[in-house]
Amino acid sequence: MDTNTVENGLALARAHILAPAGLTESDLERVFSQLLAPGVDAADLYFQLTRHEGWVLEDGIVKEGSRSLDQGVGVRAISGEQTGFAYSDEIILPALLEASGAAKAIARSGQSRRVQAWCQGSGLQLYRPLNPLESLSDEDKIALLKRVDAEARRLDPRVEQVIVSLAAVHDVMVVANSDGRIAGDVRPLVRLNVSVIASANGRRENGSSGGGGRFGYEYFLEGDRWRTYAHEAVRQALLNLEAVEAPAGTMPVVLGPGWPGVLLHEAVGHGLEGDFNRKGTSAFTGRIGERVASPLCTIVDDGTLDRRRGSLNVDDEGTPTQCTVLIEKGVLKGYMQDTLNARLMGMAPTGNGRRESYAHLPMPRMTNTYMLAGPHDPQEIIRSVKRGLYAVNFGGGQVDITSGKFVFSASEAYLIEDGKVTRPVKGATLIGSGPEVLTRVSMVGNDLQLDAGVGTCGKDGQSVPVGVGQPTLKIDAMTVGGTQA
Amino acid sequence: MAQAHNGNERAGLPPQAELEALVALALEEAKRLGASSAEAGASVDVGLSVNVRKGEVDTLQHQRDRSLGVTVYFGQRKGSASSSDFRRESVLETVRAACSIARHTSEDPAQGLADAELMAKDVPDLDLFHPWALSAEEAIAIARECEAAALGADPRIVNSDGADVSTHIGLRVYGNSHGFLGGYRASRHSLSCMVVGRDGGEMQRDYWYTVGRAPELLESAASVGRKAAERTLRRLNPRRLSTRKVPVLYAPEVARGLLGHFIAAISGGALYRKASFLVDSLGQRIFPDFVHIEEQPHIKRGLGSAPFDGEGVATRPRTLVEDGVLQGYVLSSYSARKLGMQTTGNAGGVHNLIIRPGALDFAGLLKEMGTGLVVTELMGQGVNGVTGDYSRGASGFWVENGELAYPVQEITVASNLKQMFAGLRAVGSDVDERGNIRTGSLLLDGMTVAGE
């Protein structure tokens, strides 16, 4: 198959969306000529067609399955710092013209302008433009769910409940803007998740695991990857049955590699998004060039990683994604930008303009955010701690951009006593200050890992898939929110 | 009526009969394709929202969302599908997609529609529909007034995340093959403001909002702005706390979340999976004996009011907790069958949960507590529904001698929800009615506060 090129990605996207609606380039020109009223500086049309499916196995049977189809077009008009937005779930010319009329009402009087000649935007080739819903037969999807369930139940008699879910999204977009650029992308995304409850001696605990990315379902079959998810979920649940109360107070914290990188997403990631810095509401506002982390820390946001959950060939404004250095050897280097905030701040867009769907406005959002590997052996890092916490798995996190305070909640953690990992402790929330916490990073491991492909980030009510990663790292002092004072 | 509401042609809701016809079409098609039973829901939501920041419009958004969801049952095998496309051929395609799913799901004896005799017999008018004839210009003017009140409140208010005005109207229709077909319209309007303050040290932000079914129920723009500013100012120059065990007073805006955890723990889905710390707790004492919690689905203009639930089952007022003892679970027909019980009309959740207020207001509760922590904001998701273990980031105020002493931040509060519920000492009279859960402040016995 020779579909793995972006031009074909764009061609495919146009064939999926614009062709069935009978929309031609001259129709788009007609929409833009209406949209570009006096005072409108820029405008874009975002066409999207999304197919989603989800399957759930529980009590050993496949209880639920669902499919959804959502399509529409979002119309945005920008006048200075002001944005007008309307959308339609009908991709037809009259609806487009009507939405344009509503969106352009934002502009006051000003210069009139015209759309430039169309040019096709170039993008990356990070994943194949396939439809993951069709990457396995429905029978094979059901068989996969059942194998995961059987494996989890086989592992230990204490496993009481197993829930397995499988989901895929086939997201096709075309974005055309008033600079005459037209870009498109076909974005597959799959996910498999296993959640188990184990019980013993009247105690009941859960564990969960999963993964995914921008490919077909066959990813889960390669090397029996599904089996490792089942093992991991069961291991966590059984471990939690043994967990003691978590400590409370400020202590050294060692974070494991991979998903604990949610630390970076919360502590610095959101605070470095362009919109908060343009508005001056971030604790990092105006701090480019300043030291905000220990010299061991180099942190990037990279939308160009092969088939990762947070990767995109082009962002939702048609800008190719890139690897943006946020913090280099501890010094703040840059922000993540969409086109609006980049223009208003006199900076270049970084391919971080993302939106949940055609019915939402784009904003600066993260893609895959991670810290580069450092010099230390992970075992040496643990040995360096007299008494502290070793946290290797996390639930979600949250940040207050303005004060910089952030939290993330450990779901698998251990005590470190005299340089050794000892007892598992119950989940606890860790809290810190974004501009401070990374200045306390004293050791960085040589074991960089990215997460398994399960992250979803929420901002202003919009959810987008993201990735995180980091090597093992040691924070000299962080507050651990357990119950044992 | 609604047609002119946003001052443009995009704003209207379709007639209810139009959505009823779509639902009927979907049900007929399901029957034609051999489904033994089926249900379908259709909704249209239309809205306008503006954000004004530093006196200028930041965004002006017109929303219009449609959705059709279909569930079919072949015996006790289930399949679902949904679409935003209301054209006839798309509706038929959606039904076919649901049927194709049902070919692959398993027989599940608990699956199916709610029992026919439980369907709502009529759809009471709960006075939920009050469209706001608000033009974009008027919305902008209200947001400006609100933000100006916040920015002008004090020179230490140095920046703004802006003021938002939004107005939404919606129509939803649900029908199933028992012959139930019902629908209702509802509106929701809100005004909010968030500003940033600074007094030497680091920046702090806080916000205030008002929400209601009818525009006249909203707090004034100036009042919302002033409260946003007051709340921001009182947080300036916070301290941390050393690690300690103290009583904690949850302000109403965060107390709501604690009751949300309670509802999650007595919900059918968590119970039949044994994924709740309140499994088998019916008839057990969960709270101290002064606690009374009820569900009131038929409050006129209530934000959580609904005449029927997500399965067409008539909603009804009931007592969930009496004298601290759990009287009922929160069940859909599916979870009810799994538990060998009957649905409580809660497919889709609870409808106006109310905990009976006590005699003391916020100031009275501070005196009652004496020394301790007031929490006004929580961060993160550190709540384990299986075990009840609770650990969240917090900010608020340290209290000494029954008075707010100073703001605090970058601390955590931790305990176990079972102990927290049992250790509830008082419910305030300062009820926050801005949501589906109505509660005053909640004063709890000792929790572990972790800090420096």
mmCIF file with all atom_site columns, C-alpha atoms in Angstrom, chain A residues 229-391:
data_model
loop_
_atom_site.group_PDB
_atom_site.id
_atom_site.type_symbol
_atom_site.label_atom_id
_atom_site.label_alt_id
_atom_site.label_comp_id
_atom_site.label_asym_id
_atom_site.label_entity_id
_atom_site.label_seq_id
_atom_site.pdbx_PDB_ins_code
_atom_site.Cartn_x
_atom_site.Cartn_y
_atom_site.Cartn_z
_atom_site.occupancy
_atom_site.B_iso_or_equiv
_atom_site.pdbx_formal_charge
_atom_site.auth_seq_id
_atom_site.auth_comp_id
_atom_site.auth_asym_id
_atom_site.auth_atom_id
_atom_site.pdbx_PDB_model_num
ATOM 1   C CA . TYR A 1 229 ? -1.393  -5.426 30.475 1.00 0.00 ? 229 TYR A CA 1
ATOM 2   C CA . ALA A 1 230 ? -3.308  -8.224 32.242 1.00 0.00 ? 230 ALA A CA 1
ATOM 3   C CA . HIS A 1 231 ? -0.253  -9.147 34.311 1.00 0.00 ? 231 HIS A CA 1
ATOM 4   C CA . GLU A 1 232 ? 0.421   -5.556 35.231 1.00 0.00 ? 232 GLU A CA 1
ATOM 5   C CA . ALA A 1 233 ? -3.147  -4.856 36.361 1.00 0.00 ? 233 ALA A CA 1
ATOM 6   C CA . VAL A 1 234 ? -3.229  -8.006 38.505 1.00 0.00 ? 234 VAL A CA 1
ATOM 7   C CA . ARG A 1 235 ? 0.203   -7.295 39.971 1.00 0.00 ? 235 ARG A CA 1
ATOM 8   C CA . GLN A 1 236 ? -0.906  -3.814 41.036 1.00 0.00 ? 236 GLN A CA 1
ATOM 9   C CA . ALA A 1 237 ? -4.143  -5.007 42.623 1.00 0.00 ? 237 ALA A CA 1
ATOM 10  C CA . LEU A 1 238 ? -2.353  -7.752 44.588 1.00 0.00 ? 238 LEU A CA 1
ATOM 11  C CA . LEU A 1 239 ? 0.345   -5.327 45.647 1.00 0.00 ? 239 LEU A CA 1
ATOM 12  C CA . ASN A 1 240 ? -2.277  -2.885 46.909 1.00 0.00 ? 240 ASN A CA 1
ATOM 13  C CA . LEU A 1 241 ? -3.691  -5.644 49.121 1.00 0.00 ? 241 LEU A CA 1
ATOM 14  C CA . GLU A 1 242 ? -0.411  -5.481 51.025 1.00 0.00 ? 242 GLU A CA 1
ATOM 15  C CA . ALA A 1 243 ? -0.068  -1.678 51.078 1.00 0.00 ? 243 ALA A CA 1
ATOM 16  C CA . VAL A 1 244 ? 0.244   0.138  54.403 1.00 0.00 ? 244 VAL A CA 1
ATOM 17  C CA . GLU A 1 245 ? -0.789  3.725  55.174 1.00 0.00 ? 245 GLU A CA 1
ATOM 18  C CA . ALA A 1 246 ? 1.228   6.287  53.212 1.00 0.00 ? 246 ALA A CA 1
ATOM 19  C CA . PRO A 1 247 ? 3.448   8.763  55.060 1.00 0.00 ? 247 PRO A CA 1
ATOM 20  C CA . ALA A 1 248 ? 2.470   12.422 55.442 1.00 0.00 ? 248 ALA A CA 1
ATOM 21  C CA . GLY A 1 249 ? 4.927   15.276 55.223 1.00 0.00 ? 249 GLY A CA 1
ATOM 22  C CA . THR A 1 250 ? 7.840   16.625 53.229 1.00 0.00 ? 250 THR A CA 1
ATOM 23  C CA . MET A 1 251 ? 10.512  14.095 52.240 1.00 0.00 ? 251 MET A CA 1
ATOM 24  C CA . PRO A 1 252 ? 12.766  13.013 49.372 1.00 0.00 ? 252 PRO A CA 1
ATOM 25  C CA . VAL A 1 253 ? 10.742  11.499 46.519 1.00 0.00 ? 253 VAL A CA 1
ATOM 26  C CA . VAL A 1 254 ? 12.083  9.227  43.796 1.00 0.00 ? 254 VAL A CA 1
ATOM 27  C CA . LEU A 1 255 ? 9.826   8.995  40.746 1.00 0.00 ? 255 LEU A CA 1
ATOM 28  C CA . GLY A 1 256 ? 10.025  5.997  38.446 1.00 0.00 ? 256 GLY A CA 1
ATOM 29  C CA . PRO A 1 257 ? 10.455  6.318  34.680 1.00 0.00 ? 257 PRO A CA 1
ATOM 30  C CA . GLY A 1 258 ? 7.636   6.692  32.125 1.00 0.00 ? 258 GLY A CA 1
ATOM 31  C CA . TRP A 1 259 ? 4.114   7.645  33.227 1.00 0.00 ? 259 TRP A CA 1
ATOM 32  C CA . PRO A 1 260 ? 5.300   9.503  36.400 1.00 0.00 ? 260 PRO A CA 1
ATOM 33  C CA . GLY A 1 261 ? 6.283   12.150 33.830 1.00 0.00 ? 261 GLY A CA 1
ATOM 34  C CA . VAL A 1 262 ? 2.777   13.446 34.521 1.00 0.00 ? 262 VAL A CA 1
ATOM 35  C CA . LEU A 1 263 ? 4.848   15.486 37.011 1.00 0.00 ? 263 LEU A CA 1
ATOM 36  C CA . LEU A 1 264 ? 6.257   17.498 34.082 1.00 0.00 ? 264 LEU A CA 1
ATOM 37  C CA . HIS A 1 265 ? 2.862   17.868 32.422 1.00 0.00 ? 265 HIS A CA 1
ATOM 38  C CA . GLU A 1 266 ? 1.449   19.485 35.569 1.00 0.00 ? 266 GLU A CA 1
ATOM 39  C CA . ALA A 1 267 ? 4.458   21.201 37.151 1.00 0.00 ? 267 ALA A CA 1
ATOM 40  C CA . VAL A 1 268 ? 5.741   22.998 34.057 1.00 0.00 ? 268 VAL A CA 1
ATOM 41  C CA . GLY A 1 269 ? 3.800   21.897 30.958 1.00 0.00 ? 269 GLY A CA 1
ATOM 42  C CA . HIS A 1 270 ? 0.546   23.791 31.405 1.00 0.00 ? 270 HIS A CA 1
ATOM 43  C CA . GLY A 1 271 ? 2.311   26.851 32.770 1.00 0.00 ? 271 GLY A CA 1
ATOM 44  C CA . LEU A 1 272 ? 4.322   27.056 29.523 1.00 0.00 ? 272 LEU A CA 1
ATOM 45  C CA . GLU A 1 273 ? 1.303   27.091 27.199 1.00 0.00 ? 273 GLU A CA 1
ATOM 46  C CA . GLY A 1 274 ? 1.241   30.299 25.171 1.00 0.00 ? 274 GLY A CA 1
ATOM 47  C CA . ASP A 1 275 ? -2.250  31.509 26.066 1.00 0.00 ? 275 ASP A CA 1
ATOM 48  C CA . PHE A 1 276 ? -1.545  31.758 29.815 1.00 0.00 ? 276 PHE A CA 1
ATOM 49  C CA . ASN A 1 277 ? 1.723   33.560 29.135 1.00 0.00 ? 277 ASN A CA 1
ATOM 50  C CA . ARG A 1 278 ? 0.211   35.952 26.616 1.00 0.00 ? 278 ARG A CA 1
ATOM 51  C CA . LYS A 1 279 ? -2.388  36.830 29.246 1.00 0.00 ? 279 LYS A CA 1
ATOM 52  C CA . GLY A 1 280 ? 0.241   37.011 31.981 1.00 0.00 ? 280 GLY A CA 1
ATOM 53  C CA . THR A 1 281 ? -1.659  34.628 34.256 1.00 0.00 ? 281 THR A CA 1
ATOM 54  C CA . SER A 1 282 ? 1.001   31.881 34.473 1.00 0.00 ? 282 SER A CA 1
ATOM 55  C CA . ALA A 1 283 ? 3.518   31.558 37.274 1.00 0.00 ? 283 ALA A CA 1
ATOM 56  C CA . PHE A 1 284 ? 6.113   31.269 34.436 1.00 0.00 ? 284 PHE A CA 1
ATOM 57  C CA . THR A 1 285 ? 5.091   34.514 32.701 1.00 0.00 ? 285 THR A CA 1
ATOM 58  C CA . GLY A 1 286 ? 8.059   36.619 31.624 1.00 0.00 ? 286 GLY A CA 1
ATOM 59  C CA . ARG A 1 287 ? 10.603  34.097 32.872 1.00 0.00 ? 287 ARG A CA 1
ATOM 60  C CA . ILE A 1 288 ? 12.209  32.972 29.598 1.00 0.00 ? 288 ILE A CA 1
ATOM 61  C CA . GLY A 1 289 ? 15.970  32.839 30.101 1.00 0.00 ? 289 GLY A CA 1
ATOM 62  C CA . GLU A 1 290 ? 15.630  32.302 33.860 1.00 0.00 ? 290 GLU A CA 1
ATOM 63  C CA . ARG A 1 291 ? 16.653  29.215 35.765 1.00 0.00 ? 291 ARG A CA 1
ATOM 64  C CA . VAL A 1 292 ? 13.488  27.310 36.742 1.00 0.00 ? 292 VAL A CA 1
ATOM 65  C CA . ALA A 1 293 ? 14.964  23.815 37.195 1.00 0.00 ? 293 ALA A CA 1
ATOM 66  C CA . SER A 1 294 ? 18.196  22.124 38.204 1.00 0.00 ? 294 SER A CA 1
ATOM 67  C CA . PRO A 1 295 ? 20.843  21.980 35.437 1.00 0.00 ? 295 PRO A CA 1
ATOM 68  C CA . LEU A 1 296 ? 20.123  18.260 35.160 1.00 0.00 ? 296 LEU A CA 1
ATOM 69  C CA . CYS A 1 297 ? 16.699  18.984 33.645 1.00 0.00 ? 297 CYS A CA 1
ATOM 70  C CA . THR A 1 298 ? 16.043  19.309 29.915 1.00 0.00 ? 298 THR A CA 1
ATOM 71  C CA . ILE A 1 299 ? 12.355  19.091 29.033 1.00 0.00 ? 299 ILE A CA 1
ATOM 72  C CA . VAL A 1 300 ? 10.764  19.045 25.604 1.00 0.00 ? 300 VAL A CA 1
ATOM 73  C CA . ASP A 1 301 ? 7.324   18.823 24.064 1.00 0.00 ? 301 ASP A CA 1
ATOM 74  C CA . ASP A 1 302 ? 7.601   16.624 21.003 1.00 0.00 ? 302 ASP A CA 1
ATOM 75  C CA . GLY A 1 303 ? 4.668   15.995 18.676 1.00 0.00 ? 303 GLY A CA 1
ATOM 76  C CA . THR A 1 304 ? 6.834   14.135 16.169 1.00 0.00 ? 304 THR A CA 1
ATOM 77  C CA . LEU A 1 305 ? 7.359   10.786 17.910 1.00 0.00 ? 305 LEU A CA 1
ATOM 78  C CA . ASP A 1 306 ? 6.544   7.737  15.823 1.00 0.00 ? 306 ASP A CA 1
ATOM 79  C CA . ARG A 1 307 ? 2.915   6.586  16.337 1.00 0.00 ? 307 ARG A CA 1
ATOM 80  C CA . ARG A 1 308 ? 2.661   7.983  19.882 1.00 0.00 ? 308 ARG A CA 1
ATOM 81  C CA . ARG A 1 309 ? -0.714  8.852  21.374 1.00 0.00 ? 309 ARG A CA 1
ATOM 82  C CA . GLY A 1 310 ? 0.207   12.539 21.641 1.00 0.00 ? 310 GLY A CA 1
ATOM 83  C CA . SER A 1 311 ? 1.779   12.789 18.169 1.00 0.00 ? 311 SER A CA 1
ATOM 84  C CA . LEU A 1 312 ? 0.252   14.610 15.185 1.00 0.00 ? 312 LEU A CA 1
ATOM 85  C CA . ASN A 1 313 ? 1.392   14.995 11.560 1.00 0.00 ? 313 ASN A CA 1
ATOM 86  C CA . VAL A 1 314 ? -0.013  18.508 11.661 1.00 0.00 ? 314 VAL A CA 1
ATOM 87  C CA . ASP A 1 315 ? -1.722  20.236 14.547 1.00 0.00 ? 315 ASP A CA 1
ATOM 88  C CA . ASP A 1 316 ? -5.373  21.300 14.315 1.00 0.00 ? 316 ASP A CA 1
ATOM 89  C CA . GLU A 1 317 ? -4.392  24.538 12.612 1.00 0.00 ? 317 GLU A CA 1
ATOM 90  C CA . GLY A 1 318 ? -2.377  22.739 9.937  1.00 0.00 ? 318 GLY A CA 1
ATOM 91  C CA . THR A 1 319 ? 1.041   23.564 11.425 1.00 0.00 ? 319 THR A CA 1
ATOM 92  C CA . PRO A 1 320 ? 3.442   20.587 11.351 1.00 0.00 ? 320 PRO A CA 1
ATOM 93  C CA . THR A 1 321 ? 4.332   19.464 14.868 1.00 0.00 ? 321 THR A CA 1
ATOM 94  C CA . GLN A 1 322 ? 7.890   19.769 16.142 1.00 0.00 ? 322 GLN A CA 1
ATOM 95  C CA . CYS A 1 323 ? 10.141  19.078 19.086 1.00 0.00 ? 323 CYS A CA 1
ATOM 96  C CA . THR A 1 324 ? 10.039  22.230 21.205 1.00 0.00 ? 324 THR A CA 1
ATOM 97  C CA . VAL A 1 325 ? 12.634  22.711 23.930 1.00 0.00 ? 325 VAL A CA 1
ATOM 98  C CA . LEU A 1 326 ? 10.812  24.064 26.977 1.00 0.00 ? 326 LEU A CA 1
ATOM 99  C CA . ILE A 1 327 ? 13.600  23.897 29.550 1.00 0.00 ? 327 ILE A CA 1
ATOM 100 C CA . GLU A 1 328 ? 17.249  23.329 28.645 1.00 0.00 ? 328 GLU A CA 1
ATOM 101 C CA . LYS A 1 329 ? 19.691  22.426 31.412 1.00 0.00 ? 329 LYS A CA 1
ATOM 102 C CA . GLY A 1 330 ? 17.396  24.107 33.870 1.00 0.00 ? 330 GLY A CA 1
ATOM 103 C CA . VAL A 1 331 ? 16.853  27.349 31.919 1.00 0.00 ? 331 VAL A CA 1
ATOM 104 C CA . LEU A 1 332 ? 13.412  28.258 30.575 1.00 0.00 ? 332 LEU A CA 1
ATOM 105 C CA . LYS A 1 333 ? 13.654  28.382 26.786 1.00 0.00 ? 333 LYS A CA 1
ATOM 106 C CA . GLY A 1 334 ? 10.231  28.602 25.243 1.00 0.00 ? 334 GLY A CA 1
ATOM 107 C CA . TYR A 1 335 ? 6.491   28.256 25.253 1.00 0.00 ? 335 TYR A CA 1
ATOM 108 C CA . MET A 1 336 ? 4.080   26.035 23.355 1.00 0.00 ? 336 MET A CA 1
ATOM 109 C CA . GLN A 1 337 ? 2.096   28.081 20.838 1.00 0.00 ? 337 GLN A CA 1
ATOM 110 C CA . ASP A 1 338 ? -0.857  28.022 18.533 1.00 0.00 ? 338 ASP A CA 1
ATOM 111 C CA . THR A 1 339 ? -1.013  30.595 15.722 1.00 0.00 ? 339 THR A CA 1
ATOM 112 C CA . LEU A 1 340 ? -3.123  33.193 17.572 1.00 0.00 ? 340 LEU A CA 1
ATOM 113 C CA . ASN A 1 341 ? -0.971  33.365 20.692 1.00 0.00 ? 341 ASN A CA 1
ATOM 114 C CA . ALA A 1 342 ? 2.266   33.101 18.679 1.00 0.00 ? 342 ALA A CA 1
ATOM 115 C CA . ARG A 1 343 ? 1.235   36.097 16.584 1.00 0.00 ? 343 ARG A CA 1
ATOM 116 C CA . LEU A 1 344 ? 0.166   38.162 19.587 1.00 0.00 ? 344 LEU A CA 1
ATOM 117 C CA . MET A 1 345 ? 3.429   37.379 21.398 1.00 0.00 ? 345 MET A CA 1
ATOM 118 C CA . GLY A 1 346 ? 5.609   37.867 18.306 1.00 0.00 ? 346 GLY A CA 1
ATOM 119 C CA . MET A 1 347 ? 6.774   34.278 18.396 1.00 0.00 ? 347 MET A CA 1
ATOM 120 C CA . ALA A 1 348 ? 6.607   31.367 15.957 1.00 0.00 ? 348 ALA A CA 1
ATOM 121 C CA . PRO A 1 349 ? 3.848   28.766 16.154 1.00 0.00 ? 349 PRO A CA 1
ATOM 122 C CA . THR A 1 350 ? 5.168   25.448 17.499 1.00 0.00 ? 350 THR A CA 1
ATOM 123 C CA . GLY A 1 351 ? 2.531   23.041 16.206 1.00 0.00 ? 351 GLY A CA 1
ATOM 124 C CA . ASN A 1 352 ? 0.675   22.950 19.532 1.00 0.00 ? 352 ASN A CA 1
ATOM 125 C CA . GLY A 1 353 ? -2.685  24.348 18.342 1.00 0.00 ? 353 GLY A CA 1
ATOM 126 C CA . ARG A 1 354 ? -5.137  21.605 19.279 1.00 0.00 ? 354 ARG A CA 1
ATOM 127 C CA . ARG A 1 355 ? -8.889  21.250 19.770 1.00 0.00 ? 355 ARG A CA 1
ATOM 128 C CA . GLU A 1 356 ? -11.137 18.460 21.049 1.00 0.00 ? 356 GLU A CA 1
ATOM 129 C CA . SER A 1 357 ? -13.298 18.631 17.939 1.00 0.00 ? 357 SER A CA 1
ATOM 130 C CA . TYR A 1 358 ? -14.761 20.899 15.269 1.00 0.00 ? 358 TYR A CA 1
ATOM 131 C CA . ALA A 1 359 ? -17.145 22.178 17.954 1.00 0.00 ? 359 ALA A CA 1
ATOM 132 C CA . HIS A 1 360 ? -14.294 23.589 20.067 1.00 0.00 ? 360 HIS A CA 1
ATOM 133 C CA . LEU A 1 361 ? -11.780 26.411 19.588 1.00 0.00 ? 361 LEU A CA 1
ATOM 134 C CA . PRO A 1 362 ? -8.090  25.509 19.244 1.00 0.00 ? 362 PRO A CA 1
ATOM 135 C CA . MET A 1 363 ? -5.742  26.392 22.103 1.00 0.00 ? 363 MET A CA 1
ATOM 136 C CA . PRO A 1 364 ? -2.064  25.787 22.860 1.00 0.00 ? 364 PRO A CA 1
ATOM 137 C CA . ARG A 1 365 ? -1.917  22.194 24.154 1.00 0.00 ? 365 ARG A CA 1
ATOM 138 C CA . MET A 1 366 ? 0.801   19.691 24.901 1.00 0.00 ? 366 MET A CA 1
ATOM 139 C CA . THR A 1 367 ? 1.628   16.696 22.673 1.00 0.00 ? 367 THR A CA 1
ATOM 140 C CA . ASN A 1 368 ? 4.250   14.352 24.210 1.00 0.00 ? 368 ASN A CA 1
ATOM 141 C CA . THR A 1 369 ? 6.052   16.071 27.076 1.00 0.00 ? 369 THR A CA 1
ATOM 142 C CA . TYR A 1 370 ? 9.144   14.477 28.566 1.00 0.00 ? 370 TYR A CA 1
ATOM 143 C CA . MET A 1 371 ? 12.487  14.973 30.271 1.00 0.00 ? 371 MET A CA 1
ATOM 144 C CA . LEU A 1 372 ? 15.671  13.784 28.590 1.00 0.00 ? 372 LEU A CA 1
ATOM 145 C CA . ALA A 1 373 ? 17.801  11.096 30.230 1.00 0.00 ? 373 ALA A CA 1
ATOM 146 C CA . GLY A 1 374 ? 20.485  12.044 32.736 1.00 0.00 ? 374 GLY A CA 1
ATOM 147 C CA . PRO A 1 375 ? 23.669  10.441 34.022 1.00 0.00 ? 375 PRO A CA 1
ATOM 148 C CA . HIS A 1 376 ? 22.534  8.394  37.014 1.00 0.00 ? 376 HIS A CA 1
ATOM 149 C CA . ASP A 1 377 ? 21.956  4.691  37.484 1.00 0.00 ? 377 ASP A CA 1
ATOM 150 C CA . PRO A 1 378 ? 18.382  4.281  38.839 1.00 0.00 ? 378 PRO A CA 1
ATOM 151 C CA . GLN A 1 379 ? 19.610  1.933  41.590 1.00 0.00 ? 379 GLN A CA 1
ATOM 152 C CA . GLU A 1 380 ? 22.146  4.517  42.685 1.00 0.00 ? 380 GLU A CA 1
ATOM 153 C CA . ILE A 1 381 ? 19.322  7.072  42.932 1.00 0.00 ? 381 ILE A CA 1
ATOM 154 C CA . ILE A 1 382 ? 17.320  4.850  45.285 1.00 0.00 ? 382 ILE A CA 1
ATOM 155 C CA . ARG A 1 383 ? 20.415  4.018  47.337 1.00 0.00 ? 383 ARG A CA 1
ATOM 156 C CA . SER A 1 384 ? 20.998  7.729  47.908 1.00 0.00 ? 384 SER A CA 1
ATOM 157 C CA . VAL A 1 385 ? 17.762  8.122  49.920 1.00 0.00 ? 385 VAL A CA 1
ATOM 158 C CA . LYS A 1 386 ? 17.753  7.513  53.667 1.00 0.00 ? 386 LYS A CA 1
ATOM 159 C CA . ARG A 1 387 ? 14.003  7.778  54.136 1.00 0.00 ? 387 ARG A CA 1
ATOM 160 C CA . GLY A 1 388 ? 11.561  8.744  51.413 1.00 0.00 ? 388 GLY A CA 1
ATOM 161 C CA . LEU A 1 389 ? 8.980   7.685  48.888 1.00 0.00 ? 389 LEU A CA 1
ATOM 162 C CA . TYR A 1 390 ? 9.490   5.755  45.645 1.00 0.00 ? 390 TYR A CA 1
ATOM 163 C CA . ALA A 1 391 ? 6.465   6.351  43.392 1.00 0.00 ? 391 ALA A CA 1
#
